Short mmCIF file of C-alpha atoms and ligand atoms in Angstrom, two decimals:
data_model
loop_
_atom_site.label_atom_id
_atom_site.label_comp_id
_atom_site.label_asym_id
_atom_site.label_seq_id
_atom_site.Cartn_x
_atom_site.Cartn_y
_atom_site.Cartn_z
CA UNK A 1 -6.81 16.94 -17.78
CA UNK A 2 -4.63 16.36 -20.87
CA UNK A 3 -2.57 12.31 -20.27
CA UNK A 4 0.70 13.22 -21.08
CA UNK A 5 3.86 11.03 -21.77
CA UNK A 6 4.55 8.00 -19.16
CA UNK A 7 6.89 8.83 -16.73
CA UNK A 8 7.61 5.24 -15.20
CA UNK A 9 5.99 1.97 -15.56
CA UNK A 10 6.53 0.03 -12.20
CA UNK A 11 5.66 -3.70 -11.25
CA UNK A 12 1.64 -3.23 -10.71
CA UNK A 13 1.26 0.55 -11.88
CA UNK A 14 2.73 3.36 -14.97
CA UNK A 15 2.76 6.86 -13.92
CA UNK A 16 2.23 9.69 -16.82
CA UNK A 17 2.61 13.08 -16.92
CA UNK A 18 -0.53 15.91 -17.14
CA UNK A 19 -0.50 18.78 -18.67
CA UNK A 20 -0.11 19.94 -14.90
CA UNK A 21 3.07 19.87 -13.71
CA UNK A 22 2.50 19.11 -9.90
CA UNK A 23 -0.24 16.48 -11.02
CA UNK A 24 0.22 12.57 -12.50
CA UNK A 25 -1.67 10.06 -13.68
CA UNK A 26 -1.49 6.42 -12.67
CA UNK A 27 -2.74 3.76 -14.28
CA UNK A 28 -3.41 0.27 -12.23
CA UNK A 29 -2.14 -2.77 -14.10
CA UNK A 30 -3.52 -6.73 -13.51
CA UNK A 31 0.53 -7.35 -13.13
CA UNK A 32 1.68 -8.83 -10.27
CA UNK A 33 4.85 -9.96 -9.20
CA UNK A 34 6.29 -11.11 -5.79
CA UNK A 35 9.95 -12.27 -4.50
CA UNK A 36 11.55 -9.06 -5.99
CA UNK A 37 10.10 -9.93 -9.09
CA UNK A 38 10.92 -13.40 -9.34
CA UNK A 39 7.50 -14.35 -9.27
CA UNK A 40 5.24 -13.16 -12.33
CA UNK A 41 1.67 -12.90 -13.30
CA UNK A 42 -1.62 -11.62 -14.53
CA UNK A 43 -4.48 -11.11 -11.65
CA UNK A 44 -7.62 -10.75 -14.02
CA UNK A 45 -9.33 -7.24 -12.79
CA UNK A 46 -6.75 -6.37 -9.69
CA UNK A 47 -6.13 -2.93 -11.38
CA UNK A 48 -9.56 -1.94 -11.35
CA UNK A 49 -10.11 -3.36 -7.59
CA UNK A 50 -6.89 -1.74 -6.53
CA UNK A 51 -7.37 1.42 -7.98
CA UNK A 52 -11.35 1.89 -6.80
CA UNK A 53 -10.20 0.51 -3.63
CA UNK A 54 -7.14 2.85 -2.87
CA UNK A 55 -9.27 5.67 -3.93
CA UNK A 56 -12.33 5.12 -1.12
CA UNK A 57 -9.54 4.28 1.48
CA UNK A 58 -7.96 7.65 0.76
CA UNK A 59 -10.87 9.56 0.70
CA UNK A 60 -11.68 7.83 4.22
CA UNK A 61 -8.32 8.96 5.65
CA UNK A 62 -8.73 12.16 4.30
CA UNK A 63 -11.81 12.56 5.79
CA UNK A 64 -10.37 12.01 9.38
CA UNK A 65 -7.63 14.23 9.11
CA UNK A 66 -4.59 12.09 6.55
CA UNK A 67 -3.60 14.20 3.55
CA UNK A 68 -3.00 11.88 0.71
CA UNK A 69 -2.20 12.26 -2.82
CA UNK A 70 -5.75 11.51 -4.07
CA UNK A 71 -7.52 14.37 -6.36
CA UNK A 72 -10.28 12.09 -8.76
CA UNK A 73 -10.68 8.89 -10.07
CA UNK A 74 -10.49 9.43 -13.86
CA UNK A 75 -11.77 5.35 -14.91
CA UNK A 76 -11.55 2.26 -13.75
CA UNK A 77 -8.17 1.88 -13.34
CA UNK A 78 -6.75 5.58 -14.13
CA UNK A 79 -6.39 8.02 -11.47
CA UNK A 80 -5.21 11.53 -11.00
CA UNK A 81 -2.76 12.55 -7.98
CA UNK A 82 -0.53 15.08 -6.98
CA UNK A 83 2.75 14.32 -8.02
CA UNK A 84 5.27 14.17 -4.50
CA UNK A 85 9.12 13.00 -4.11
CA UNK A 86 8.44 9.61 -2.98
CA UNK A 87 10.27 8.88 0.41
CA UNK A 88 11.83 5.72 -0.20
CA UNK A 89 10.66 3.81 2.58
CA UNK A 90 8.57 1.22 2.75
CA UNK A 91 6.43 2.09 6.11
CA UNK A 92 4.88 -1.64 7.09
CA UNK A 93 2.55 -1.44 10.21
CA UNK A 94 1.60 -5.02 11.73
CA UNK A 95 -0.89 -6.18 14.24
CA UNK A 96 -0.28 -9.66 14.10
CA UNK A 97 2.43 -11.91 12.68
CA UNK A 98 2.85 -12.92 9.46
CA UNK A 99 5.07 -13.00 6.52
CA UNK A 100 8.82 -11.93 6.45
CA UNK A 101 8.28 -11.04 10.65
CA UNK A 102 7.08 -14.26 11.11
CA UNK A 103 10.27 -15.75 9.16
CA UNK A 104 12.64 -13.16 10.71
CA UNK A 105 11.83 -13.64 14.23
CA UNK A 106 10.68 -17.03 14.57
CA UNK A 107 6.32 -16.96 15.53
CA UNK A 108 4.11 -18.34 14.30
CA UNK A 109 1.45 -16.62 11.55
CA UNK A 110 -1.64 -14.72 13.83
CA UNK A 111 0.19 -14.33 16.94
CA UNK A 112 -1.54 -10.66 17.91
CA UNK A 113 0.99 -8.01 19.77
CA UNK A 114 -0.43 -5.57 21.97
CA UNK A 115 0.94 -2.78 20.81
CA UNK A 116 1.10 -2.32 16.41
CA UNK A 117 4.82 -2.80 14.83
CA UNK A 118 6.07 0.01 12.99
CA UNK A 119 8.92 -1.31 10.52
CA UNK A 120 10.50 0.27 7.82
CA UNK A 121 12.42 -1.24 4.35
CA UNK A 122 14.42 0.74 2.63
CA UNK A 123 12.50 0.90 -0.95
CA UNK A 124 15.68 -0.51 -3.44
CA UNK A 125 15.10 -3.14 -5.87
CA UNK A 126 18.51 -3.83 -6.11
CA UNK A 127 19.08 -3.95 -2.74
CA UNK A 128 16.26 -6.45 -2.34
CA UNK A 129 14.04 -3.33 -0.15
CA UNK A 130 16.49 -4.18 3.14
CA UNK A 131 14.91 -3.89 6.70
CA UNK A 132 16.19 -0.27 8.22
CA UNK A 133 15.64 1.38 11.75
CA UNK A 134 14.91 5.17 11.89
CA UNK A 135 19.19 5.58 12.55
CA UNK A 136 19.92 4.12 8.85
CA UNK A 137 17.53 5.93 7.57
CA UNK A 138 19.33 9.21 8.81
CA UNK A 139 22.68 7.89 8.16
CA UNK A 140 21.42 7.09 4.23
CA UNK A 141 19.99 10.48 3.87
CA UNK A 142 16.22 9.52 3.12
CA UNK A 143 14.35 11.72 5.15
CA UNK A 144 14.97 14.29 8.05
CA UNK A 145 14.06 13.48 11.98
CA UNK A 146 10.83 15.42 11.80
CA UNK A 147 9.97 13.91 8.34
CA UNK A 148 10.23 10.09 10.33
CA UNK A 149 8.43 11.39 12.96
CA UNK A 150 5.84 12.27 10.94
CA UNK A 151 5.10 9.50 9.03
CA UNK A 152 5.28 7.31 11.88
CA UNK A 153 2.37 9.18 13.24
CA UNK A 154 0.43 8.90 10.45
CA UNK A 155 1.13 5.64 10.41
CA UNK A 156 -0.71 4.82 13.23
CA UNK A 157 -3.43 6.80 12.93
CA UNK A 158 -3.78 4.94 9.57
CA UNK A 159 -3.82 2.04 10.61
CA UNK A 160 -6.10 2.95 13.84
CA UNK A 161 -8.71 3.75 11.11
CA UNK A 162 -8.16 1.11 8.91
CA UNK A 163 -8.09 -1.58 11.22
CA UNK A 164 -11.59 -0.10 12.42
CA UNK A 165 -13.03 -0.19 9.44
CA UNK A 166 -11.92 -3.17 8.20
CA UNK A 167 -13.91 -5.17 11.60
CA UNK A 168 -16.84 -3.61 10.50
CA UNK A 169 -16.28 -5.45 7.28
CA UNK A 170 -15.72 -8.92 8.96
CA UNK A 171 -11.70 -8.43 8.17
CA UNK A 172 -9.02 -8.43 10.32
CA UNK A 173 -6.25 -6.17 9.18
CA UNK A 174 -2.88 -8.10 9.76
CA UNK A 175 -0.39 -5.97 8.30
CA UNK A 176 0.17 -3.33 5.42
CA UNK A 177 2.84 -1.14 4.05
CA UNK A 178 2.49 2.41 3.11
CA UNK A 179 4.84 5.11 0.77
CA UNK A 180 4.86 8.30 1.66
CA UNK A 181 6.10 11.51 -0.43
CA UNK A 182 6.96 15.24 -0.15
CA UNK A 183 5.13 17.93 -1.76
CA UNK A 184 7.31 20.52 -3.51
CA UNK A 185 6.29 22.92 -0.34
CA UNK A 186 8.07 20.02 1.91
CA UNK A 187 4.31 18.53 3.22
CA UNK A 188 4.69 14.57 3.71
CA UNK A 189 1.50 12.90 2.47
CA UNK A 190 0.24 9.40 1.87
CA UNK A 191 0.57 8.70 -2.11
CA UNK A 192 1.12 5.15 -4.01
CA UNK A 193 -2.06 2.40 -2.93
CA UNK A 194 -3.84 0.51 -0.22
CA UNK A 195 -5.02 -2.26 -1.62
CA UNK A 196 -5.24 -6.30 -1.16
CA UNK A 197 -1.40 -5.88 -3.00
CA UNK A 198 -0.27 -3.93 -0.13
CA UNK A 199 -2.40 -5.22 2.88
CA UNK A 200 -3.11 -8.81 4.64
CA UNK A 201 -6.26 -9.29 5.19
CA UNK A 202 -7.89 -12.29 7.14
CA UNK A 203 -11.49 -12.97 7.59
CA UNK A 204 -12.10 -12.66 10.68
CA UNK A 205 -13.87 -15.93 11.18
CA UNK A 206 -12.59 -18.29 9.28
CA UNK A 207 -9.31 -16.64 9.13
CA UNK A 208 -9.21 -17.48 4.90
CA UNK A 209 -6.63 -15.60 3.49
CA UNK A 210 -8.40 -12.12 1.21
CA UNK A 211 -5.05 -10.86 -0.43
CA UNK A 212 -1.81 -10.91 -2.27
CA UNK A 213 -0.68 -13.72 -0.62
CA UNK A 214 -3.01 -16.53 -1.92
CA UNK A 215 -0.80 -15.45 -5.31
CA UNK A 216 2.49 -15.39 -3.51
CA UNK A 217 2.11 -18.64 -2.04
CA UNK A 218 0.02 -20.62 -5.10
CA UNK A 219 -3.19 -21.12 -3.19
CA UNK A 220 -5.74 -20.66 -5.57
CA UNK A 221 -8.65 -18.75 -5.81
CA UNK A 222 -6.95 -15.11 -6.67
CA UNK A 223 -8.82 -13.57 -8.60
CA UNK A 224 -11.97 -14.38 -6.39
CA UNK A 225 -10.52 -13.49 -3.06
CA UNK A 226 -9.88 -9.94 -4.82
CA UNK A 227 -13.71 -9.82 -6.03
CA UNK A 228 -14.70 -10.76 -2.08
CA UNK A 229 -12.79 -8.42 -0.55
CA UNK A 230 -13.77 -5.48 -3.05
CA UNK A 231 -17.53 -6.92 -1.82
CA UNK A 232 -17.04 -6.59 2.04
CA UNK A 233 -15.68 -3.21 1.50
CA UNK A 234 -18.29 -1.76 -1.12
CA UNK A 235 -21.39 -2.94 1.07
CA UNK A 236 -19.38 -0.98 4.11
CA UNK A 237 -18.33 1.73 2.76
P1 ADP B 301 7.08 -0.36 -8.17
O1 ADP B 301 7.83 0.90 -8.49
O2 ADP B 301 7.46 -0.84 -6.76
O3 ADP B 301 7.19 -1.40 -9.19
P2 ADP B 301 4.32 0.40 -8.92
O4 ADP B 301 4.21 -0.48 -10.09
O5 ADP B 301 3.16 0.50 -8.00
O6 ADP B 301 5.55 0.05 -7.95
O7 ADP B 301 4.68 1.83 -9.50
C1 ADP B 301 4.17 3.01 -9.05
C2 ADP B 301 5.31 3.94 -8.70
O8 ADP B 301 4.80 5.25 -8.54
C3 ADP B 301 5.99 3.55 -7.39
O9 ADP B 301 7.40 3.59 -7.56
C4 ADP B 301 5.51 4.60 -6.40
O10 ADP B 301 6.50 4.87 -5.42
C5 ADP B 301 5.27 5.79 -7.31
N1 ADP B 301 4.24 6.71 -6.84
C6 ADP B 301 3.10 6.43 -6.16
N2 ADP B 301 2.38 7.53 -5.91
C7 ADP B 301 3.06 8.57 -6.45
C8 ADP B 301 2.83 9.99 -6.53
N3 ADP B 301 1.76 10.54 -5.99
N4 ADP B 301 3.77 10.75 -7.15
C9 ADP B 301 4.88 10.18 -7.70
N5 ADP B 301 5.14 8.87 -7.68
C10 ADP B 301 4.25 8.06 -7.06
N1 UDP B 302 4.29 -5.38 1.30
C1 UDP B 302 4.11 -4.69 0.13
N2 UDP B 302 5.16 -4.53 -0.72
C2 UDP B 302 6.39 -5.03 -0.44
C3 UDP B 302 6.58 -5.74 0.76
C4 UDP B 302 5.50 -5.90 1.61
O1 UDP B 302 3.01 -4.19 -0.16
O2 UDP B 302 7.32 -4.83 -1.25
C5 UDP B 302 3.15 -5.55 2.23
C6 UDP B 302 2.62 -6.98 2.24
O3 UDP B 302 1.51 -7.09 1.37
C7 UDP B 302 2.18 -7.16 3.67
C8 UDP B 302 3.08 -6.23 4.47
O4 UDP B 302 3.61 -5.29 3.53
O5 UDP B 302 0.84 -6.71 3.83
C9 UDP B 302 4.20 -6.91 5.20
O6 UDP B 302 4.91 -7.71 4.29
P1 UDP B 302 6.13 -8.64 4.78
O7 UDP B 302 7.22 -7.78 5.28
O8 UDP B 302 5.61 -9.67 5.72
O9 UDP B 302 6.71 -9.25 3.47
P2 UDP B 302 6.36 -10.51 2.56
O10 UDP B 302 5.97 -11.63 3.46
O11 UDP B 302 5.27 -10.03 1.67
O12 UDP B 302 7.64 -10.72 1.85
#
């Protein structure tokens, strides 16, 4: 597979052509950045986590019946995927409060619902990635009624899997966002990452914080909290 010009160079990943048209490349950066951008920085060996990482998750999901954009981890931090029309939402499933719901709505951090939270943003930098119900989303044009539908299922049955898998691991999974995209035959699959950028991750005993948010909120210990988490998942994989 010939790595063709870059398409797009985003906040934690650029995207290059292949010599296959319905194929890309992505290549996972140490970048991070938080606050719409307003907060910058290097995470020494996050692209490599988040790439190996994303990969086994979507093989999982695959596995269990999730199409995804995966097709082969090229190196450490390249991968090759089929190329889809990105839906731009940003699908955010929750078990427990934290972050912006927490600030929206007033509870506390680890409340637990009974029932998982479905939410959606509408993905625009610009816009600063607004909160949407499934009515805007109609009204703005971004996907069809059976399109929503669809991802909310598979949002759920994501995180049904993941949230399994992660208690096997010692880890609660609090929340995580997922982008979906269309295929040019119209299929919606799961494409961009899961990875400690995307997901909040507690342990489940101590309740010490295993993600993106010890960077987002200047607590230290980054980098290793990505090398533990990569370490609960490889020895349960
Ligand atoms: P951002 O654009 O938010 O800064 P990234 O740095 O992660 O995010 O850039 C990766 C970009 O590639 C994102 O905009 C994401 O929506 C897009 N993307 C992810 N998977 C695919 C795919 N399979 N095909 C096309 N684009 C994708
Ligand atoms: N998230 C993400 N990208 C975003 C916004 C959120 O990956 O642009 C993830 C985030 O890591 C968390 C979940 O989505 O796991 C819910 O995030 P929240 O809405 O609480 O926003 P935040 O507190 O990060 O602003």
């Amino acid at each position: 597979m010939q790595k063709l010009e870059q398409i797009y160079e985003g906040k934690a990943k650029k995207v290059f052509k292949t010599d296959d048209p319905s194929l890309c490349i992505v290549d996972y950066k140490d970048d991070a950045t938080a606050f719409n951008g307003l907060k910058k920085g290097p995470i020494a060996g996050k692209g490599v986590i988040n790439n190996k990482m994303s990969n086994r998750l979507m093989k999982m999901l695959e596995t269990k019946g999730v199409p995804t954009h995966f097709v082969e981890e090229l190196s450490d931090r390249e991968t090759l995927v089929k190329k889809v029309s990105i839906v731009p939402l940003e699908v955010i499933v929750r078990n427990i409060a934290a972050g912006s719901f927490s600030k929206r709505y007033g509870v506390d951090e680890g409340v637990k619902f009974d029932e998982p939270v479905v939410e959606f943003s509408y993905k625009n930098d610009d816009l600063g990635d607004p909160l949407l119900n499934t009515s805007h989303a109609l009204a703005l044009k971004l996907a069809t009624k059976e399109e929503i539908d669809t991802i909310k299922t598979y949002a759920l049955k994501i995180n049904a899997i993941l949230k399994a898998f992660w208690a096997e691991c010692g880890v609660t999974l609090v929340d995580f966002k997922l982008e979906f995209g269309k295929t040019p035959d119209g299929k919606i699959i799961l494409a961009d990452e899961i990875s400690p950028d995307t997901c909040r991750f507690w342990d489940s005993t101590t309740g010490e914080k295993l993600d993106k948010d010890r960077f987002r909120r200047d607590m230290g210990g980054v980098e290793e909290a990505y090398e533990e988490i990569m370490k609960r998942f490889a020895e349960h994989e």
